[in-house]
Short mmCIF file of C-alpha atoms and ligand atoms in Angstrom, two decimals:
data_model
loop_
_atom_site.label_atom_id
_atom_site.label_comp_id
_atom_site.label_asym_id
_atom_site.label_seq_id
_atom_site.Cartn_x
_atom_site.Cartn_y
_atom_site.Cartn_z
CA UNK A 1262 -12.04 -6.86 -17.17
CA UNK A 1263 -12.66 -10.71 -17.49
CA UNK A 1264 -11.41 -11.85 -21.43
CA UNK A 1265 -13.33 -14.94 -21.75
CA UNK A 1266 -14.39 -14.40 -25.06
CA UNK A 1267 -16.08 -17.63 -25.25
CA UNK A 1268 -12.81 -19.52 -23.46
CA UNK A 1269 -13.16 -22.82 -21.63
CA UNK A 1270 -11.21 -23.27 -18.66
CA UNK A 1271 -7.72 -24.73 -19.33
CA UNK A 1272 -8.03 -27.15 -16.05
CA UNK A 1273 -11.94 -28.47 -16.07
CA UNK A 1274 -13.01 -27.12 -19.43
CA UNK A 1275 -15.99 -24.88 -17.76
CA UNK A 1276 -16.79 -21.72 -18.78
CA UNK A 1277 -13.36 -19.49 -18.26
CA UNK A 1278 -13.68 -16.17 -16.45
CA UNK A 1279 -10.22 -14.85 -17.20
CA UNK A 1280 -7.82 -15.41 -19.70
CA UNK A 1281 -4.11 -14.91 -18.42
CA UNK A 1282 -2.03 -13.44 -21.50
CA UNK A 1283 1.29 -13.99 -20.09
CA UNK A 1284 0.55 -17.81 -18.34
CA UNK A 1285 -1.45 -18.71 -21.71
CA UNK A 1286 -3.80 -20.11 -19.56
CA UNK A 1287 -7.80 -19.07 -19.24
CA UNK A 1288 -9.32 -19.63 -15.78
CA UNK A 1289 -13.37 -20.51 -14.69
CA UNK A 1290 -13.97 -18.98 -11.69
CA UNK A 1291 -13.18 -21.62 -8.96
CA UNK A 1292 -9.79 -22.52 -10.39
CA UNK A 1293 -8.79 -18.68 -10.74
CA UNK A 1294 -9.55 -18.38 -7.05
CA UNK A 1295 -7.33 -21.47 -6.57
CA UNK A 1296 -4.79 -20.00 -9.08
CA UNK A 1297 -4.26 -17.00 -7.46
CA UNK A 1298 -4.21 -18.24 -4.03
CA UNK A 1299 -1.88 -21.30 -4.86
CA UNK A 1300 0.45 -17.97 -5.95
CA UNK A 1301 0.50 -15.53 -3.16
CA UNK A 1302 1.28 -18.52 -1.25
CA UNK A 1303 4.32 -19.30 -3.60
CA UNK A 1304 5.32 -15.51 -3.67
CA UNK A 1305 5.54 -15.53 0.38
CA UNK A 1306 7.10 -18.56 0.52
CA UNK A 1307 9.59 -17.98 -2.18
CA UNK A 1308 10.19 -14.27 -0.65
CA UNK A 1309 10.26 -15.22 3.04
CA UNK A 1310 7.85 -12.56 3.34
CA UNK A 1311 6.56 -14.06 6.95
CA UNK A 1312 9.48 -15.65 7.98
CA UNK A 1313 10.04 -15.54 11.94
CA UNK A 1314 6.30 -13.30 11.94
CA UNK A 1315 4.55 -13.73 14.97
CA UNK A 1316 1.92 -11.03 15.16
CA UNK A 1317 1.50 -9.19 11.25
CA UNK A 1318 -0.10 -5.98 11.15
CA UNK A 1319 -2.03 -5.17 8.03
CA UNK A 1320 -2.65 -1.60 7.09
CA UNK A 1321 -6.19 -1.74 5.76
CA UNK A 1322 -7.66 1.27 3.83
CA UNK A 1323 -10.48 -0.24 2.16
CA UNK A 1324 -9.73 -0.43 -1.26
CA UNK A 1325 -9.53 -4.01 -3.34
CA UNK A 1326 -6.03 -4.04 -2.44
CA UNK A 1327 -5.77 -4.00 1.11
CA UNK A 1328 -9.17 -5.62 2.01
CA UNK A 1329 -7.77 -8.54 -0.50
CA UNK A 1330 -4.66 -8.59 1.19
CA UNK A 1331 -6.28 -9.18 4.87
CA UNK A 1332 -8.05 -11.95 3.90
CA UNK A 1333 -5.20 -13.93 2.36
CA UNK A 1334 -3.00 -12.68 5.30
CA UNK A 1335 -6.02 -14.32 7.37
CA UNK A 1336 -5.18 -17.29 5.53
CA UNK A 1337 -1.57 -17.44 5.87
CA UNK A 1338 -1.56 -16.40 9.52
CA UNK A 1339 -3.41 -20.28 9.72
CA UNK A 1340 -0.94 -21.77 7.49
CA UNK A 1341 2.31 -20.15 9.60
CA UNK A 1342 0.86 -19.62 12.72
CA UNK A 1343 1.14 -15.86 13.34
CA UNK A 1344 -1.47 -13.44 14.58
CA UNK A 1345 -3.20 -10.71 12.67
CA UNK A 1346 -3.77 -6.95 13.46
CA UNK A 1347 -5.61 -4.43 11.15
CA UNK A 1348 -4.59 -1.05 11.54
CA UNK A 1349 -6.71 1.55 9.49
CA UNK A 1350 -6.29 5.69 9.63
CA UNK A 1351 -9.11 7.66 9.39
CA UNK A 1352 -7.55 10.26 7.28
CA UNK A 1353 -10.43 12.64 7.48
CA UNK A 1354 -11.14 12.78 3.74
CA UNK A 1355 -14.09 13.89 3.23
CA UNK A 1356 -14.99 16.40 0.12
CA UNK A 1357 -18.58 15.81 -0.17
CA UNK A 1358 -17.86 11.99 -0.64
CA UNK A 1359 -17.12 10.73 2.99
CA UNK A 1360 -14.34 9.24 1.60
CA UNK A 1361 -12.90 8.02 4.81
CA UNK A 1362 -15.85 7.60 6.82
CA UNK A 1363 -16.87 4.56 4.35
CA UNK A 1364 -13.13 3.25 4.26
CA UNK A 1365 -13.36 2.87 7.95
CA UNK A 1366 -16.87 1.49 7.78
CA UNK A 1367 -15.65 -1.14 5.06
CA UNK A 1368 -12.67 -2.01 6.92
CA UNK A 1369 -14.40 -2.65 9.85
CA UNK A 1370 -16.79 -5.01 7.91
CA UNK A 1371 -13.87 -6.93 7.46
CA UNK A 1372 -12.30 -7.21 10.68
CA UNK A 1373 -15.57 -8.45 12.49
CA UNK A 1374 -16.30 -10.99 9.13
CA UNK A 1375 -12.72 -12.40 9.76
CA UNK A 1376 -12.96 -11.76 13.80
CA UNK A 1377 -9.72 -10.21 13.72
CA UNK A 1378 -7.90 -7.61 16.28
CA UNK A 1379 -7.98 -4.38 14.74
CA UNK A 1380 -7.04 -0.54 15.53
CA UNK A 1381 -8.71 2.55 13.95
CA UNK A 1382 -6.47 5.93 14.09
CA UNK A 1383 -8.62 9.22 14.01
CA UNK A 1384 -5.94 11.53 12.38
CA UNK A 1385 -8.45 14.42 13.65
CA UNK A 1386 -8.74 13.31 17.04
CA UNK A 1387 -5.68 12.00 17.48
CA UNK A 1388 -2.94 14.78 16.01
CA UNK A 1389 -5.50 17.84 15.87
CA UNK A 1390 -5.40 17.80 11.77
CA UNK A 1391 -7.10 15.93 8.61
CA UNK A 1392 -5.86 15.24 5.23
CA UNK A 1393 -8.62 18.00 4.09
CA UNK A 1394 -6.68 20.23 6.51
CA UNK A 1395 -3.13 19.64 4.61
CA UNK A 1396 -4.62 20.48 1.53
CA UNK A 1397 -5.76 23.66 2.50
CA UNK A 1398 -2.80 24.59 4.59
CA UNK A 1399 0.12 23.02 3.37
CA UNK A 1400 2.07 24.02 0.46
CA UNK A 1401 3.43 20.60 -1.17
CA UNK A 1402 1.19 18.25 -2.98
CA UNK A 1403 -2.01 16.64 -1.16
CA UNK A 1404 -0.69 13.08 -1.53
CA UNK A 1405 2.70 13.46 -0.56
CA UNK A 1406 1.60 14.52 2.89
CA UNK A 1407 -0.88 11.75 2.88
CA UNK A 1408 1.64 9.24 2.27
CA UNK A 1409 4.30 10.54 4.96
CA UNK A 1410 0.91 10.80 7.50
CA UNK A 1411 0.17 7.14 6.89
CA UNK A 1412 4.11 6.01 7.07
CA UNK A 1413 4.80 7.66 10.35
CA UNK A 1414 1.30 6.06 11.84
CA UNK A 1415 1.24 3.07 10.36
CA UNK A 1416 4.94 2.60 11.87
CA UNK A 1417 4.15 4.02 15.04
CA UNK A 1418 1.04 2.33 15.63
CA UNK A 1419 2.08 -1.31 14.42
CA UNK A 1420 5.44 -0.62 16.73
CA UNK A 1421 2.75 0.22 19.86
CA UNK A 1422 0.45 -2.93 19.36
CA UNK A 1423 3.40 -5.02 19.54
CA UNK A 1424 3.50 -6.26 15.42
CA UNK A 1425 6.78 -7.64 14.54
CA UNK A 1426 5.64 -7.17 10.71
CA UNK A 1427 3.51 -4.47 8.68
CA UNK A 1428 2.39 -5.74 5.50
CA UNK A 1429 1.00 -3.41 2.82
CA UNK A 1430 -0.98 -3.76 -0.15
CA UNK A 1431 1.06 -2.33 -2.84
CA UNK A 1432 0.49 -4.62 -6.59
CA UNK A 1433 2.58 -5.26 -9.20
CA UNK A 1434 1.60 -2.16 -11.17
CA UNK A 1435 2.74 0.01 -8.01
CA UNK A 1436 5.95 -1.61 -8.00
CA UNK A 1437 7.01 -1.68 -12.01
CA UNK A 1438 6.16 1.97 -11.30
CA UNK A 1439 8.59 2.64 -8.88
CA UNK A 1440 11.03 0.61 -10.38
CA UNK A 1441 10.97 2.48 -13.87
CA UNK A 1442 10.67 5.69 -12.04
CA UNK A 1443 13.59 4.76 -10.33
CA UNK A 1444 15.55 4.38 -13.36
CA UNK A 1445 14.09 7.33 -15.28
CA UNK A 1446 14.78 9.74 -12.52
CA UNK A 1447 18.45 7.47 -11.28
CA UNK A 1448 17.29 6.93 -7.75
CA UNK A 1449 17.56 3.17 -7.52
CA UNK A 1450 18.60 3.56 -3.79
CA UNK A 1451 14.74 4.38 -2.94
CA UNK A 1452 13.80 1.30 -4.59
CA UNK A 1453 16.53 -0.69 -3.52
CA UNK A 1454 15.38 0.28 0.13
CA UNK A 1455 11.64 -0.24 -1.03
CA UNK A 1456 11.68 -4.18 -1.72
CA UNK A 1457 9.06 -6.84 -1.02
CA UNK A 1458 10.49 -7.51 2.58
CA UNK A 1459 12.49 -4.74 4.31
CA UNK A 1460 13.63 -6.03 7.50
CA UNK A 1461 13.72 -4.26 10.59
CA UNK A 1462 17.12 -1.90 11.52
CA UNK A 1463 18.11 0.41 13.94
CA UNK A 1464 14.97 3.16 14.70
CA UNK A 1465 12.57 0.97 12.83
CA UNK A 1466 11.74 -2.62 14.72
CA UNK A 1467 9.20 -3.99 12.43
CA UNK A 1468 9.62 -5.69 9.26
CA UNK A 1469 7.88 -4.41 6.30
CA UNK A 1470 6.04 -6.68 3.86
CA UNK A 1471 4.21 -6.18 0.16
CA UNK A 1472 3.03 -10.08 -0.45
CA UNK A 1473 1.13 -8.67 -3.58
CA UNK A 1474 4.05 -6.79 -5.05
CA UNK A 1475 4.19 -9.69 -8.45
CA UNK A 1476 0.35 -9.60 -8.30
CA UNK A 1477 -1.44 -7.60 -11.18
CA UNK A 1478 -4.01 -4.80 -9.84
CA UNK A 1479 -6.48 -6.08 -11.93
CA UNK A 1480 -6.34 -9.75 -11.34
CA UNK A 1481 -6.40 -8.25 -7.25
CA UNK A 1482 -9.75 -6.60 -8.48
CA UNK A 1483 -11.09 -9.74 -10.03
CA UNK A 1484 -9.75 -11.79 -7.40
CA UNK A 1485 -11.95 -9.02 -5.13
CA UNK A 1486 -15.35 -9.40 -6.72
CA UNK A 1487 -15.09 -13.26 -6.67
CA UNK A 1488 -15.10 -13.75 -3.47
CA UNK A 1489 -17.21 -11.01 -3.11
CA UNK A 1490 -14.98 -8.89 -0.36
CA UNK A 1491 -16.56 -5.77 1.13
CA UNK A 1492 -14.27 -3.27 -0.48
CA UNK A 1493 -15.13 0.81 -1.62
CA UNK A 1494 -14.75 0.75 -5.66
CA UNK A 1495 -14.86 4.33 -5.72
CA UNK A 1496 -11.29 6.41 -5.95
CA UNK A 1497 -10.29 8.71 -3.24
CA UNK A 1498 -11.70 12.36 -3.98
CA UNK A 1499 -7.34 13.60 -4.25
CA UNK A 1500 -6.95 10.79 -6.72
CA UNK A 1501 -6.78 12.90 -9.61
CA UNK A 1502 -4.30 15.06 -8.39
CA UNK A 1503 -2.30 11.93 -7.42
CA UNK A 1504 -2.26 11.30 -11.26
CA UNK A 1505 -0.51 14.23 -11.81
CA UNK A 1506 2.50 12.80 -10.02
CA UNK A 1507 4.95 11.49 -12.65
CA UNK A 1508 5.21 7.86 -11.42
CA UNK A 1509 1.50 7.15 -12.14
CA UNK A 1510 1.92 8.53 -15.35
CA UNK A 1511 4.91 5.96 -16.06
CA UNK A 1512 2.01 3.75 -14.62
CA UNK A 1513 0.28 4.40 -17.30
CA UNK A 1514 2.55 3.60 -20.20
CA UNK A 1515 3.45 0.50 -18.74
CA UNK A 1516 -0.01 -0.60 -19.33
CA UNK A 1517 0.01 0.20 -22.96
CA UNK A 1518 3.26 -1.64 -23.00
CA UNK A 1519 1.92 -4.71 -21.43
CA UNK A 1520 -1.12 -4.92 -23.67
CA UNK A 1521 1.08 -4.92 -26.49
CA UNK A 1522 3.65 -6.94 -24.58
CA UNK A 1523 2.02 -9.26 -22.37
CA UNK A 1524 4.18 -10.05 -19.01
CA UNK A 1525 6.43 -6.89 -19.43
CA UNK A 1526 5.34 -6.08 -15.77
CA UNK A 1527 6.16 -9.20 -14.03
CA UNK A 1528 9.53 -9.07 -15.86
CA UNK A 1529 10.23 -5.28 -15.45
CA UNK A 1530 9.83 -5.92 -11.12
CA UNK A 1531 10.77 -10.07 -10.73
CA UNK A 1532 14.15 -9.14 -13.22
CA UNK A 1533 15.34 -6.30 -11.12
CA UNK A 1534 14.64 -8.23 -7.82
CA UNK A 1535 16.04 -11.26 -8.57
CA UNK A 1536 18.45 -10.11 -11.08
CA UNK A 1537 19.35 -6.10 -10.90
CA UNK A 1538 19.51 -6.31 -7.38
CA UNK A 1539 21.44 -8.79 -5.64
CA UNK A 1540 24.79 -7.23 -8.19
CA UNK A 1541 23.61 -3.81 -6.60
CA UNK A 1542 25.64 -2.86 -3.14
CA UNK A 1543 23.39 -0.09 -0.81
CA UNK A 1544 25.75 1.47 1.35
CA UNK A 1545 23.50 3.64 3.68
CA UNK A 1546 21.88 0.71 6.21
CA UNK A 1547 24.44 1.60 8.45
CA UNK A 1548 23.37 5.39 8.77
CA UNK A 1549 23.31 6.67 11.99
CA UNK A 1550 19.64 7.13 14.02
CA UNK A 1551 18.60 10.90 14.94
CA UNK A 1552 15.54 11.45 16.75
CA UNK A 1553 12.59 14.15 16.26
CA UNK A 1554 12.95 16.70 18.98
CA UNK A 1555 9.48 16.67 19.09
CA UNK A 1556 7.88 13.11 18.69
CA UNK A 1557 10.77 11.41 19.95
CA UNK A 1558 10.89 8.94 16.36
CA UNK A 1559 13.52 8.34 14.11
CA UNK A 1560 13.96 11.05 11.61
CA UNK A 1561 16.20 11.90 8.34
CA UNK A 1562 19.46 12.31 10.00
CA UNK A 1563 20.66 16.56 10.15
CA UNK A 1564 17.29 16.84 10.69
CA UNK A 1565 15.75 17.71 14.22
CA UNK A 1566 12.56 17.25 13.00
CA UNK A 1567 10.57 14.54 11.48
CA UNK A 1568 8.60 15.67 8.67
CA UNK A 1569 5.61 14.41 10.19
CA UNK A 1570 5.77 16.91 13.37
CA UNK A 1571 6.35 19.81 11.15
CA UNK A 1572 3.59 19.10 8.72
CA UNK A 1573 1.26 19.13 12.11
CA UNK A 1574 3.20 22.41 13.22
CA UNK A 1575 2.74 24.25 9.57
CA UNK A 1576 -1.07 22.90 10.05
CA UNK A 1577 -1.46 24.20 14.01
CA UNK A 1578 -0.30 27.71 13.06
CA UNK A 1579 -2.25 28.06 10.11
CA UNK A 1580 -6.22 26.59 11.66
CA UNK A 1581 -5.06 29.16 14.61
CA UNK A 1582 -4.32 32.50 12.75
CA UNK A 1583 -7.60 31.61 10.52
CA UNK A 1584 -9.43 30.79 13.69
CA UNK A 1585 -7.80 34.54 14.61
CA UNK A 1586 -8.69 35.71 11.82
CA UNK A 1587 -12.35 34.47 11.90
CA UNK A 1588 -12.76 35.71 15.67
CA UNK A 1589 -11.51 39.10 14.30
CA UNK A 1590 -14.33 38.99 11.28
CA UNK A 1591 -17.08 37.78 13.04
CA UNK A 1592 -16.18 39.89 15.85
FE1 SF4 B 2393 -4.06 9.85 0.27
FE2 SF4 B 2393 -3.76 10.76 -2.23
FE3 SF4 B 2393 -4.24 8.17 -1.80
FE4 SF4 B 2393 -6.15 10.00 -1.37
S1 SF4 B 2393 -5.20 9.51 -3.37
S2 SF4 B 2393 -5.61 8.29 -0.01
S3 SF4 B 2393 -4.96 11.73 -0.58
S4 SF4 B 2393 -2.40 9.30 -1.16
ZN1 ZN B 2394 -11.91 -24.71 -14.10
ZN1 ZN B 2395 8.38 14.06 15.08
#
């Protein structure tokens, strides 16, 4: 991961740790820290990300990502003056890893090391289903119903603890794939909705945030193991089939284009956010709010149902007839 290949650092001359291609520069390890903290600070100040915050949820799942992104939220909230809330979903992932039982055990870690306020959602407990049970009983693909699970929580739960913001750990490599997804596949409205600040509208009161969004995954991980975060290295047991969506394989040609093109990602995201889309006009903000019959939250309008309650519905009737159909076996 670290190309020191014998590099001195280009501030102190000490040993360098990383070499950044597309800055020319190579980096020991206290002045990378530095480096990459002296950034996210000029990202969120350059992108207003916590402008008018006053209480910032972070959704924390564990991985380098998130865990990085709570401490240097930590750090801002003492900068701006905000306070911080950790939410983190137990999914129920289990698969003979205990996926989920070690991302909640690592998140907590954090929140106690930081002594931040912190919520932990039990999807199990809470809504009667797991992730495990979605990919036995629903037909569409395992992450997509993870992702719309940890949308509709994370939304409802940082709406209930009273967070004006939600910030999320999505990286620069997340974003250039969205971005060249969106392009390949001409939906730029989803990214043009999906930017590093989406402020709060009608149905939805809190702000959404991605501070990381012009930060490289890998410098995240480096950054990670510097400072020696409590984080779980290991993938989630579904991330293979996540792979098989289309957007991670763009992911994965933009890093052969980088390595042959070093700083293609930063431009690919920063051009079309500064650039691409201020000239870009997105018509639908004023859409009009319909609520889920059910859960009472916004929902895609013609629809009297939010996607979340009929996932849990599709779920409910399937455990019941196989609990039926058990009862009738065993019986
Ligand atoms: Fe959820 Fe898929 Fe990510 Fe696992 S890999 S946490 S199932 S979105
Ligand atoms: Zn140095
Ligand atoms: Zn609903």
């Amino acid at each position: 991961m670290a190309k020191n290949n014998g590099l001195k650092c280009s501030i102190c001359g000490k040993e360098a740790v990383r070499y950044i291609p597309y800055a020319n520069i190579a980096l020991c390890r206290d002045h990378y820290v530095e480096w990459f903290e002296k950034r996210f600070f000029k990202h969120v100040d350059s992108f207003r990300i916590f402008e008018g915050s006053k209480r910032v949820a972070v959704a924390v799942s564990g991985g380098k990502d998130s865990v990085s992104l709570l401490h240097l939220t930590k750090m801002a909230s003492e900068k701006y003056g905000f306070e911080v809330l950790g939410i983190t979903i137990d999914l129920g992932i289990d698969r003979g890893t205990a996926y989920s039982k070690k991302s909640v055990e690592v998140a907590l870690s954090n929140y106690k090391k930081l002594g931040v306020d912190y919520v932990i959602i039990p999807l199990k407990e809470k809504h009667g289903f797991s992730i495990d049970d979605s990919k036995r009983y629903v037909n569409r693909p395992v992450c997509s119903t993870c992702g719309l699970v940890k949308r509709y929580l994370l939304n409802e739960v940082a709406e209930e603890h009273g967070a004006d913001t939600l910030a999320t750990g999505h990286n620069l490599d997340d974003m250039a794939q969205y971005v060249l997804s969106a392009y390949v596949h001409g939906n730029l409205e989803y990214v043009l909705r999906n930017g590093p600040v989406i402020p709060a509208r009608p149905g939805y009161p809190v702000k959404k945030v991605k501070p990381l969004f012009l930060t490289p995954e890998e410098e995240i991980l480096h950054y990670a193991l510097i400072k020696g975060f409590d984080f779980i290295y290991d993938p989630c047991p579904y991330s293979s089939e996540f792979n098989r969506v289309s957007k991670e394989k763009l992911g994965l040609i933009i890093k052969k284009i980088e390595k042959e093109y070093p700083g293609f990602t930063l431009g690919l995201v920063q051009t079309f956010e500064k650039e691409v889309k201020p000239k870009m006009h997105y018509t639908k903000e004023t859409q009009e709010i319909t609520k889920c019959k059910i859960c009472g939250r916004p929902t895609t309008p013609g629809r009297d149902i939010c996607s979340f309650c009929a996932v849990k519905m599709k779920i409910y009737e399937s455990l019941h007839r196989s609990d039926g159909l058990k009862k009738a076996h065993n019986g």
